[in-house]
Amino acid sequence: MTRLLPATLENVAIAAQTIRSGGLVAFPTETVYGLGANALDTNAVARIFAAKGRPAEDPLIVHLDKAERVSLVACSISDVAHTLMHAFWPGPLTLILPKQPQIPDLVTSGLDTVAVRVPDHPLALALIQAAGLPIAAPSANRFGHTSPTTAQHVWHDLQSRIDIILDGGPTPIGVESTVLDVSTHPPRILRPGGVTREMLEAVIGPIKLLKQRGETVKGLPSPGLLEKHYAPRAELILFLGEGAGSALTKYFLTEKHARRVGVLAADEDAEALEKSGAIVYRLGAGLTSIARHIYAGMRWLDEQDVDLILCRDFGESGLGLAIRDRLKRAAARTIHT
Ligand code: AMP
Ligand code: MG
């Protein structure tokens, strides 16, 4: 039985005890909800993979309550890594570092590196601190589905598969952390996320963006960079390029008689689409709001039983890059205009 608990001090203590005894707790972070277990306990970590249906070759991020504890999970920490921790922790930046031997191989999918971060969310920090352990936590969704940004999303995906869901309301950022490999010069973004490329470059200078689809990390297929990931049930079509907005509208008008069509739209595009009869989920205005609502929008449109979801690209500056990355993975098809 999964217990859905409000975020009280008492419930944090109960959840921490559950983690300590090998159980699974979903909790909010500033990015999305995580599914946590004791990162030092192989059996507990194995339960994460089972609950999510996640393949063992997709490694987990280890969450700490303080940067000072990083040596519990990682070793040989470079100056660049220290600079980044200082600048962005707590926050949505995951660093790939050489792993400590005590971290089970299951956490890192057998890699000699470990992904680590300190989340910027009071409830996550309170839980990690009360458990007194590093917590391994991927996003709290069934594998391949969109990441959860509310406790209800977690309930929908994982009810009866995990012990506790701590409900701390909607998560503020809404897309996952930036994953940065600092073992190379220059460092490489493996997954764009909450800390933008511009923010990183302002601190450490030029960085590389891993080209997706097929590029490998240290000889292994880059984990978590599966082409289809973060996907809704309905077919999603992404419109890229200069004419994305008008191409989307045109596509909608030709498809609307044959299929039930939903649109993920920024406020500026929403009204015209609504007037022409589309089922519109409004993402709000600006990249911060779009990132915060993009996954909730995909889930909501699935609930409206649409056959098709249309969305346009929002550029590549700031959070736009992370939003584009998730939309590309969610999309069955990308139309370039
Ligand atoms: P999730 O926790 O579901 O947001 O996914 C975590 C992602 O972090 C994985 O899918 C990988 O892309 C990435 N990751 C975790 N550990 C490593 C590692 N040791 N090397 C490279 N990428 C990693
Ligand atoms: Mg995930």
CSV table of C-alpha atoms and ligand atoms in Angstrom, one decimal:
chain,number,residue,atom,x,y,z
A,1,MET,CA,0.0,0.0,0.0
A,2,THR,CA,1.3,3.4,-0.9
A,3,ARG,CA,0.7,6.2,1.6
A,4,LEU,CA,0.1,9.7,0.2
A,5,LEU,CA,1.2,12.0,3.1
A,6,PRO,CA,1.1,15.8,3.4
A,7,ALA,CA,4.5,17.5,4.0
A,8,THR,CA,4.5,17.8,7.8
A,9,LEU,CA,7.6,17.4,10.0
A,10,GLU,CA,6.1,14.3,11.4
A,11,ASN,CA,5.6,12.8,8.0
A,12,VAL,CA,9.2,13.7,6.9
A,13,ALA,CA,10.4,11.7,10.0
A,14,ILE,CA,8.3,8.7,9.0
A,15,ALA,CA,9.5,8.9,5.4
A,16,ALA,CA,13.2,9.2,6.6
A,17,GLN,CA,12.7,6.0,8.7
A,18,THR,CA,11.2,4.3,5.7
A,19,ILE,CA,14.3,5.2,3.6
A,20,ARG,CA,16.6,4.0,6.5
A,21,SER,CA,14.8,0.6,6.5
A,22,GLY,CA,15.1,0.0,2.8
A,23,GLY,CA,11.8,1.5,1.6
A,24,LEU,CA,10.9,3.8,-1.3
A,25,VAL,CA,9.7,7.4,-0.8
A,26,ALA,CA,8.7,9.8,-3.5
A,27,PHE,CA,9.4,13.4,-2.6
A,28,PRO,CA,9.4,16.8,-4.4
A,29,THR,CA,12.6,18.5,-5.5
A,30,GLU,CA,12.8,21.9,-7.2
A,31,THR,CA,12.9,20.1,-10.6
A,32,VAL,CA,10.4,17.2,-10.6
A,33,TYR,CA,9.3,14.5,-8.0
A,34,GLY,CA,12.1,12.0,-7.2
A,35,LEU,CA,11.7,8.3,-6.2
A,36,GLY,CA,14.2,7.9,-3.3
A,37,ALA,CA,16.0,5.0,-1.7
A,38,ASN,CA,19.1,4.6,0.4
A,39,ALA,CA,21.9,5.0,-2.1
A,40,LEU,CA,24.2,2.7,-0.1
A,41,ASP,CA,21.7,-0.2,0.0
A,42,THR,CA,21.7,-2.4,-3.2
A,43,ASN,CA,18.4,-4.0,-2.4
A,44,ALA,CA,16.7,-0.7,-1.8
A,45,VAL,CA,18.1,0.6,-5.1
A,46,ALA,CA,16.9,-2.5,-6.9
A,47,ARG,CA,13.4,-1.7,-5.7
A,48,ILE,CA,13.6,1.7,-7.5
A,49,PHE,CA,14.3,0.0,-10.8
A,50,ALA,CA,11.5,-2.5,-10.2
A,51,ALA,CA,8.9,0.1,-9.3
A,52,LYS,CA,9.7,2.3,-12.3
A,53,GLY,CA,10.3,-0.6,-14.8
A,54,ARG,CA,13.6,1.2,-15.5
A,55,PRO,CA,16.3,-0.7,-17.3
A,56,ALA,CA,19.4,-1.4,-15.2
A,57,GLU,CA,21.7,0.5,-17.7
A,58,ASP,CA,20.1,3.8,-16.8
A,59,PRO,CA,22.0,5.1,-13.8
A,60,LEU,CA,20.5,7.1,-10.9
A,61,ILE,CA,21.3,10.5,-9.4
A,62,VAL,CA,22.5,10.5,-5.8
A,63,HIS,CA,21.1,13.4,-3.7
A,64,LEU,CA,22.9,15.0,-0.8
A,65,ASP,CA,21.8,17.6,1.7
A,66,LYS,CA,25.1,19.4,1.7
A,67,ALA,CA,27.9,19.9,-0.7
A,68,GLU,CA,30.4,19.1,2.1
A,69,ARG,CA,29.2,15.5,2.0
A,70,VAL,CA,30.1,15.0,-1.6
A,71,SER,CA,33.2,12.9,-0.6
A,72,LEU,CA,30.8,10.2,0.7
A,73,VAL,CA,29.8,9.4,-2.8
A,74,ALA,CA,32.6,10.8,-5.1
A,75,CYS,CA,36.3,11.2,-5.1
A,76,SER,CA,39.0,13.1,-7.0
A,77,ILE,CA,36.9,16.2,-7.1
A,78,SER,CA,38.4,18.7,-9.5
A,79,ASP,CA,38.7,22.5,-9.1
A,80,VAL,CA,36.0,23.0,-11.8
A,81,ALA,CA,33.7,20.7,-9.9
A,82,HIS,CA,34.3,22.6,-6.6
A,83,THR,CA,33.6,25.9,-8.4
A,84,LEU,CA,30.3,24.6,-9.8
A,85,MET,CA,29.2,23.1,-6.5
A,86,HIS,CA,29.9,26.4,-4.8
A,87,ALA,CA,28.0,28.4,-7.5
A,88,PHE,CA,25.0,26.1,-8.1
A,89,TRP,CA,24.3,23.9,-5.1
A,90,PRO,CA,21.7,23.6,-3.8
A,91,GLY,CA,20.2,23.7,-7.3
A,92,PRO,CA,19.3,21.8,-10.5
A,93,LEU,CA,22.9,20.9,-11.5
A,94,THR,CA,24.0,17.2,-11.5
A,95,LEU,CA,27.7,16.6,-11.7
A,96,ILE,CA,29.2,13.4,-13.0
A,97,LEU,CA,32.2,12.6,-10.8
A,98,PRO,CA,34.5,9.6,-10.1
A,99,LYS,CA,32.6,7.3,-7.8
A,100,GLN,CA,33.5,6.1,-4.3
A,101,PRO,CA,33.8,2.3,-4.1
A,102,GLN,CA,31.0,2.2,-1.4
A,103,ILE,CA,28.4,3.3,-3.9
A,104,PRO,CA,26.7,0.1,-5.3
A,105,ASP,CA,27.3,-0.6,-9.0
A,106,LEU,CA,23.6,-0.8,-9.5
A,107,VAL,CA,23.3,3.0,-8.7
A,108,THR,CA,25.8,3.8,-11.5
A,109,SER,CA,24.9,1.0,-13.9
A,110,GLY,CA,28.4,-0.3,-13.5
A,111,LEU,CA,30.1,3.0,-14.5
A,112,ASP,CA,33.1,4.3,-12.6
A,113,THR,CA,31.4,7.7,-12.3
A,114,VAL,CA,28.4,8.8,-10.2
A,115,ALA,CA,25.9,11.5,-10.8
A,116,VAL,CA,25.5,13.8,-7.7
A,117,ARG,CA,23.5,16.9,-6.7
A,118,VAL,CA,22.1,18.8,-3.8
A,119,PRO,CA,18.4,19.7,-4.5
A,120,ASP,CA,17.1,23.2,-3.7
A,121,HIS,CA,13.9,22.2,-2.0
A,122,PRO,CA,13.2,22.4,1.7
A,123,LEU,CA,11.3,19.1,1.9
A,124,ALA,CA,13.9,17.2,-0.1
A,125,LEU,CA,16.7,18.6,2.1
A,126,ALA,CA,14.8,17.9,5.3
A,127,LEU,CA,14.2,14.3,4.2
A,128,ILE,CA,17.8,13.6,3.2
A,129,GLN,CA,19.0,15.2,6.4
A,130,ALA,CA,16.6,13.2,8.6
A,131,ALA,CA,17.5,10.0,6.8
A,132,GLY,CA,21.2,10.8,7.4
A,133,LEU,CA,22.1,9.0,4.1
A,134,PRO,CA,22.7,9.8,0.5
A,135,ILE,CA,19.4,9.2,-1.4
A,136,ALA,CA,19.4,7.7,-4.9
A,137,ALA,CA,16.5,9.2,-6.8
A,138,PRO,CA,15.4,9.1,-10.4
A,139,SER,CA,12.2,10.9,-11.4
A,140,ALA,CA,9.2,9.2,-9.8
A,141,ASN,CA,7.4,8.1,-12.9
A,142,ARG,CA,7.1,4.7,-14.7
A,143,PHE,CA,10.0,4.4,-17.1
A,144,GLY,CA,9.5,6.2,-20.4
A,145,HIS,CA,6.5,8.3,-19.2
A,146,THR,CA,6.7,12.1,-18.5
A,147,SER,CA,8.3,13.1,-15.3
A,148,PRO,CA,5.9,13.9,-12.4
A,149,THR,CA,5.6,17.5,-11.2
A,150,THR,CA,2.8,16.9,-8.7
A,151,ALA,CA,2.2,14.2,-6.0
A,152,GLN,CA,-0.9,13.2,-8.0
A,153,HIS,CA,1.2,12.5,-11.0
A,154,VAL,CA,3.4,10.2,-8.9
A,155,TRP,CA,0.2,8.5,-7.5
A,156,HIS,CA,-1.0,7.9,-11.0
A,157,ASP,CA,2.2,6.2,-12.1
A,158,LEU,CA,3.4,4.4,-8.9
A,159,GLN,CA,0.5,3.8,-6.6
A,160,SER,CA,0.9,0.4,-4.9
A,161,ARG,CA,4.5,0.1,-6.1
A,162,ILE,CA,6.2,2.4,-3.5
A,163,ASP,CA,5.8,3.0,0.3
A,164,ILE,CA,5.2,6.8,0.6
A,165,ILE,CA,4.6,9.8,-1.5
A,166,LEU,CA,5.3,13.1,0.3
A,167,ASP,CA,3.0,15.8,-1.1
A,168,GLY,CA,4.8,19.1,-1.3
A,169,GLY,CA,2.7,20.7,-4.0
A,170,PRO,CA,3.8,21.3,-7.6
A,171,THR,CA,7.5,21.5,-8.3
A,172,PRO,CA,8.8,25.0,-9.2
A,173,ILE,CA,11.1,24.3,-12.1
A,174,GLY,CA,9.3,21.5,-13.8
A,175,VAL,CA,12.1,20.0,-15.9
A,176,GLU,CA,14.9,17.8,-14.7
A,177,SER,CA,18.4,18.9,-13.6
A,178,THR,CA,21.2,19.7,-16.0
A,179,VAL,CA,23.6,16.8,-16.2
A,180,LEU,CA,27.2,18.0,-16.6
A,181,ASP,CA,30.2,15.8,-17.3
A,182,VAL,CA,33.2,17.6,-15.7
A,183,SER,CA,35.7,14.9,-16.6
A,184,THR,CA,36.3,16.4,-20.0
A,185,HIS,CA,37.8,19.8,-21.2
A,186,PRO,CA,35.7,21.6,-21.8
A,187,PRO,CA,32.9,20.1,-19.6
A,188,ARG,CA,29.9,18.7,-21.5
A,189,ILE,CA,26.2,19.0,-21.0
A,190,LEU,CA,24.8,15.5,-21.2
A,191,ARG,CA,21.3,16.7,-20.5
A,192,PRO,CA,20.2,20.3,-20.6
A,193,GLY,CA,18.1,21.3,-17.6
A,194,GLY,CA,17.3,23.7,-14.8
A,195,VAL,CA,20.7,25.4,-14.8
A,196,THR,CA,21.1,26.9,-18.2
A,197,ARG,CA,24.1,26.8,-20.5
A,198,GLU,CA,24.4,30.5,-20.1
A,199,MET,CA,24.5,30.3,-16.3
A,200,LEU,CA,27.3,27.6,-16.5
A,201,GLU,CA,29.3,29.5,-19.0
A,202,ALA,CA,29.2,32.7,-17.0
A,203,VAL,CA,31.0,30.8,-14.2
A,204,ILE,CA,33.4,28.4,-15.9
A,205,GLY,CA,33.6,29.6,-19.5
A,206,PRO,CA,32.8,27.7,-22.7
A,207,ILE,CA,31.2,24.3,-22.4
A,208,LYS,CA,30.2,21.7,-24.9
A,209,LEU,CA,26.7,20.4,-25.6
A,210,LEU,CA,26.6,16.6,-26.2
A,211,LYS,CA,25.1,16.0,-29.6
A,212,GLN,CA,22.2,13.7,-28.9
A,213,ARG,CA,21.2,10.5,-30.7
A,214,GLY,CA,23.9,8.0,-30.7
A,215,GLU,CA,26.8,9.9,-29.2
A,216,THR,CA,28.4,7.9,-26.4
A,217,VAL,CA,29.8,8.7,-23.0
A,218,LYS,CA,33.0,6.8,-22.3
A,219,GLY,CA,32.2,4.1,-24.7
A,220,LEU,CA,28.8,3.4,-23.3
A,221,PRO,CA,25.6,4.5,-24.9
A,222,SER,CA,24.8,7.7,-23.1
A,223,PRO,CA,22.4,6.6,-20.4
A,224,GLY,CA,19.1,8.4,-20.1
A,225,LEU,CA,19.5,9.9,-23.5
A,226,LEU,CA,17.1,7.3,-25.1
A,227,GLU,CA,15.4,8.8,-28.1
A,228,LYS,CA,11.9,8.2,-26.9
A,229,HIS,CA,11.6,9.2,-23.3
A,230,TYR,CA,9.4,11.6,-21.2
A,231,ALA,CA,6.5,10.7,-23.5
A,232,PRO,CA,2.8,11.1,-23.2
A,233,ARG,CA,0.4,8.4,-24.4
A,234,ALA,CA,-0.9,10.4,-27.4
A,235,GLU,CA,1.3,11.0,-30.4
A,236,LEU,CA,3.2,14.3,-30.1
A,237,ILE,CA,4.3,16.3,-33.0
A,238,LEU,CA,6.9,19.1,-32.5
A,239,PHE,CA,7.1,22.1,-34.9
A,240,LEU,CA,10.6,23.6,-35.2
A,241,GLY,CA,11.9,26.6,-37.0
A,242,GLU,CA,10.8,30.1,-38.2
A,243,GLY,CA,7.3,29.1,-39.4
A,244,ALA,CA,6.5,26.7,-36.5
A,245,GLY,CA,3.5,28.7,-35.2
A,246,SER,CA,1.7,28.9,-38.5
A,247,ALA,CA,2.6,25.4,-39.6
A,248,LEU,CA,1.1,24.1,-36.3
A,249,THR,CA,-2.1,26.0,-36.9
A,250,LYS,CA,-2.4,24.7,-40.5
A,251,TYR,CA,-1.7,21.2,-39.4
A,252,PHE,CA,-4.4,21.5,-36.7
A,253,LEU,CA,-7.0,22.7,-39.2
A,254,THR,CA,-6.4,19.8,-41.5
A,255,GLU,CA,-6.3,17.2,-38.8
A,256,LYS,CA,-9.1,18.4,-36.6
A,257,HIS,CA,-11.9,16.6,-38.5
A,258,ALA,CA,-10.2,13.2,-38.4
A,259,ARG,CA,-8.6,13.2,-34.9
A,260,ARG,CA,-9.1,14.6,-31.4
A,261,VAL,CA,-6.2,17.1,-31.3
A,262,GLY,CA,-4.7,18.8,-28.2
A,263,VAL,CA,-2.2,21.7,-28.3
A,264,LEU,CA,0.4,22.7,-25.7
A,265,ALA,CA,0.5,26.4,-26.2
A,266,ALA,CA,2.1,29.5,-24.7
A,267,ASP,CA,-0.5,32.1,-23.7
A,268,GLU,CA,0.3,34.3,-26.7
A,269,ASP,CA,-0.7,31.4,-29.1
A,270,ALA,CA,-3.5,30.0,-27.0
A,271,GLU,CA,-6.5,32.2,-27.8
A,272,ALA,CA,-6.4,31.8,-31.6
A,273,LEU,CA,-6.1,28.1,-31.3
A,274,GLU,CA,-9.0,27.9,-28.8
A,275,LYS,CA,-11.1,29.9,-31.2
A,276,SER,CA,-10.5,27.4,-34.0
A,277,GLY,CA,-11.6,24.6,-31.7
A,278,ALA,CA,-8.4,23.1,-30.4
A,279,ILE,CA,-8.2,21.5,-26.9
A,280,VAL,CA,-5.5,23.8,-25.5
A,281,TYR,CA,-3.4,23.4,-22.4
A,282,ARG,CA,-2.0,26.9,-21.6
A,283,LEU,CA,1.6,26.8,-20.6
A,284,GLY,CA,1.6,30.4,-19.5
A,285,ALA,CA,3.9,33.2,-20.6
A,286,GLY,CA,7.7,33.0,-20.7
A,287,LEU,CA,10.1,30.1,-20.5
A,288,THR,CA,9.9,29.7,-16.7
A,289,SER,CA,6.2,29.1,-16.9
A,290,ILE,CA,6.5,26.9,-20.0
A,291,ALA,CA,9.1,24.6,-18.3
A,292,ARG,CA,7.0,24.5,-15.1
A,293,HIS,CA,3.9,23.3,-16.9
A,294,ILE,CA,5.1,21.3,-19.9
A,295,TYR,CA,4.8,17.8,-18.3
A,296,ALA,CA,1.6,18.6,-16.5
A,297,GLY,CA,0.2,19.7,-19.9
A,298,MET,CA,1.2,16.4,-21.6
A,299,ARG,CA,-0.5,14.5,-18.8
A,300,TRP,CA,-3.6,16.7,-18.8
A,301,LEU,CA,-4.0,16.3,-22.6
A,302,ASP,CA,-3.7,12.5,-22.2
A,303,GLU,CA,-6.6,12.7,-19.7
A,304,GLN,CA,-8.7,14.6,-22.2
A,305,ASP,CA,-8.2,11.5,-24.4
A,306,VAL,CA,-6.7,13.3,-27.3
A,307,ASP,CA,-5.1,11.3,-30.2
A,308,LEU,CA,-2.6,13.9,-31.1
A,309,ILE,CA,-0.7,16.6,-29.3
A,310,LEU,CA,0.9,19.5,-31.2
A,311,CYS,CA,3.5,21.9,-29.8
A,312,ARG,CA,5.9,24.4,-31.2
A,313,ASP,CA,9.5,24.9,-30.1
A,314,PHE,CA,10.4,27.7,-27.8
A,315,GLY,CA,14.0,28.4,-28.9
A,316,GLU,CA,17.3,27.5,-27.4
A,317,SER,CA,18.2,30.3,-25.1
A,318,GLY,CA,17.9,29.8,-21.3
A,319,LEU,CA,15.4,27.1,-20.3
A,320,GLY,CA,14.4,26.8,-24.0
A,321,LEU,CA,17.1,24.3,-24.6
A,322,ALA,CA,15.9,21.9,-21.9
A,323,ILE,CA,12.3,22.4,-23.0
A,324,ARG,CA,13.3,21.6,-26.6
A,325,ASP,CA,15.2,18.5,-25.5
A,326,ARG,CA,12.2,17.1,-23.6
A,327,LEU,CA,9.8,17.9,-26.4
A,328,LYS,CA,12.1,16.2,-29.0
A,329,ARG,CA,12.1,13.0,-26.8
A,330,ALA,CA,8.4,13.1,-26.3
A,331,ALA,CA,7.7,13.7,-30.0
A,332,ALA,CA,6.9,10.8,-32.3
A,333,ARG,CA,7.7,13.2,-35.1
A,334,THR,CA,9.5,16.6,-35.5
A,335,ILE,CA,8.4,18.9,-38.4
A,336,HIS,CA,11.0,21.4,-39.5
A,337,THR,CA,9.7,24.6,-41.0
B,1,AMP,P1,16.6,10.8,-13.9
B,1,AMP,O1,17.1,10.5,-12.5
B,1,AMP,O2,15.5,9.9,-14.3
B,1,AMP,O3,16.4,12.2,-14.1
B,1,AMP,O4,17.8,10.3,-14.8
B,1,AMP,C1,19.2,10.4,-14.4
B,1,AMP,C2,20.0,10.6,-15.6
B,1,AMP,O5,21.3,11.1,-15.2
B,1,AMP,C3,20.3,9.3,-16.3
B,1,AMP,O6,19.3,9.0,-17.2
B,1,AMP,C4,21.6,9.7,-17.1
B,1,AMP,O7,21.3,10.4,-18.2
B,1,AMP,C5,22.3,10.6,-16.1
B,1,AMP,N1,23.4,9.9,-15.4
B,1,AMP,C6,23.3,9.4,-14.2
B,1,AMP,N2,24.5,8.8,-13.8
B,1,AMP,C7,25.3,9.1,-14.8
B,1,AMP,C8,26.7,8.8,-15.1
B,1,AMP,N3,27.5,8.1,-14.2
B,1,AMP,N4,27.2,9.2,-16.3
B,1,AMP,C9,26.5,9.8,-17.2
B,1,AMP,N5,25.2,10.2,-17.0
B,1,AMP,C10,24.6,9.8,-15.8
B,2,MG,MG,13.6,10.2,-15.4
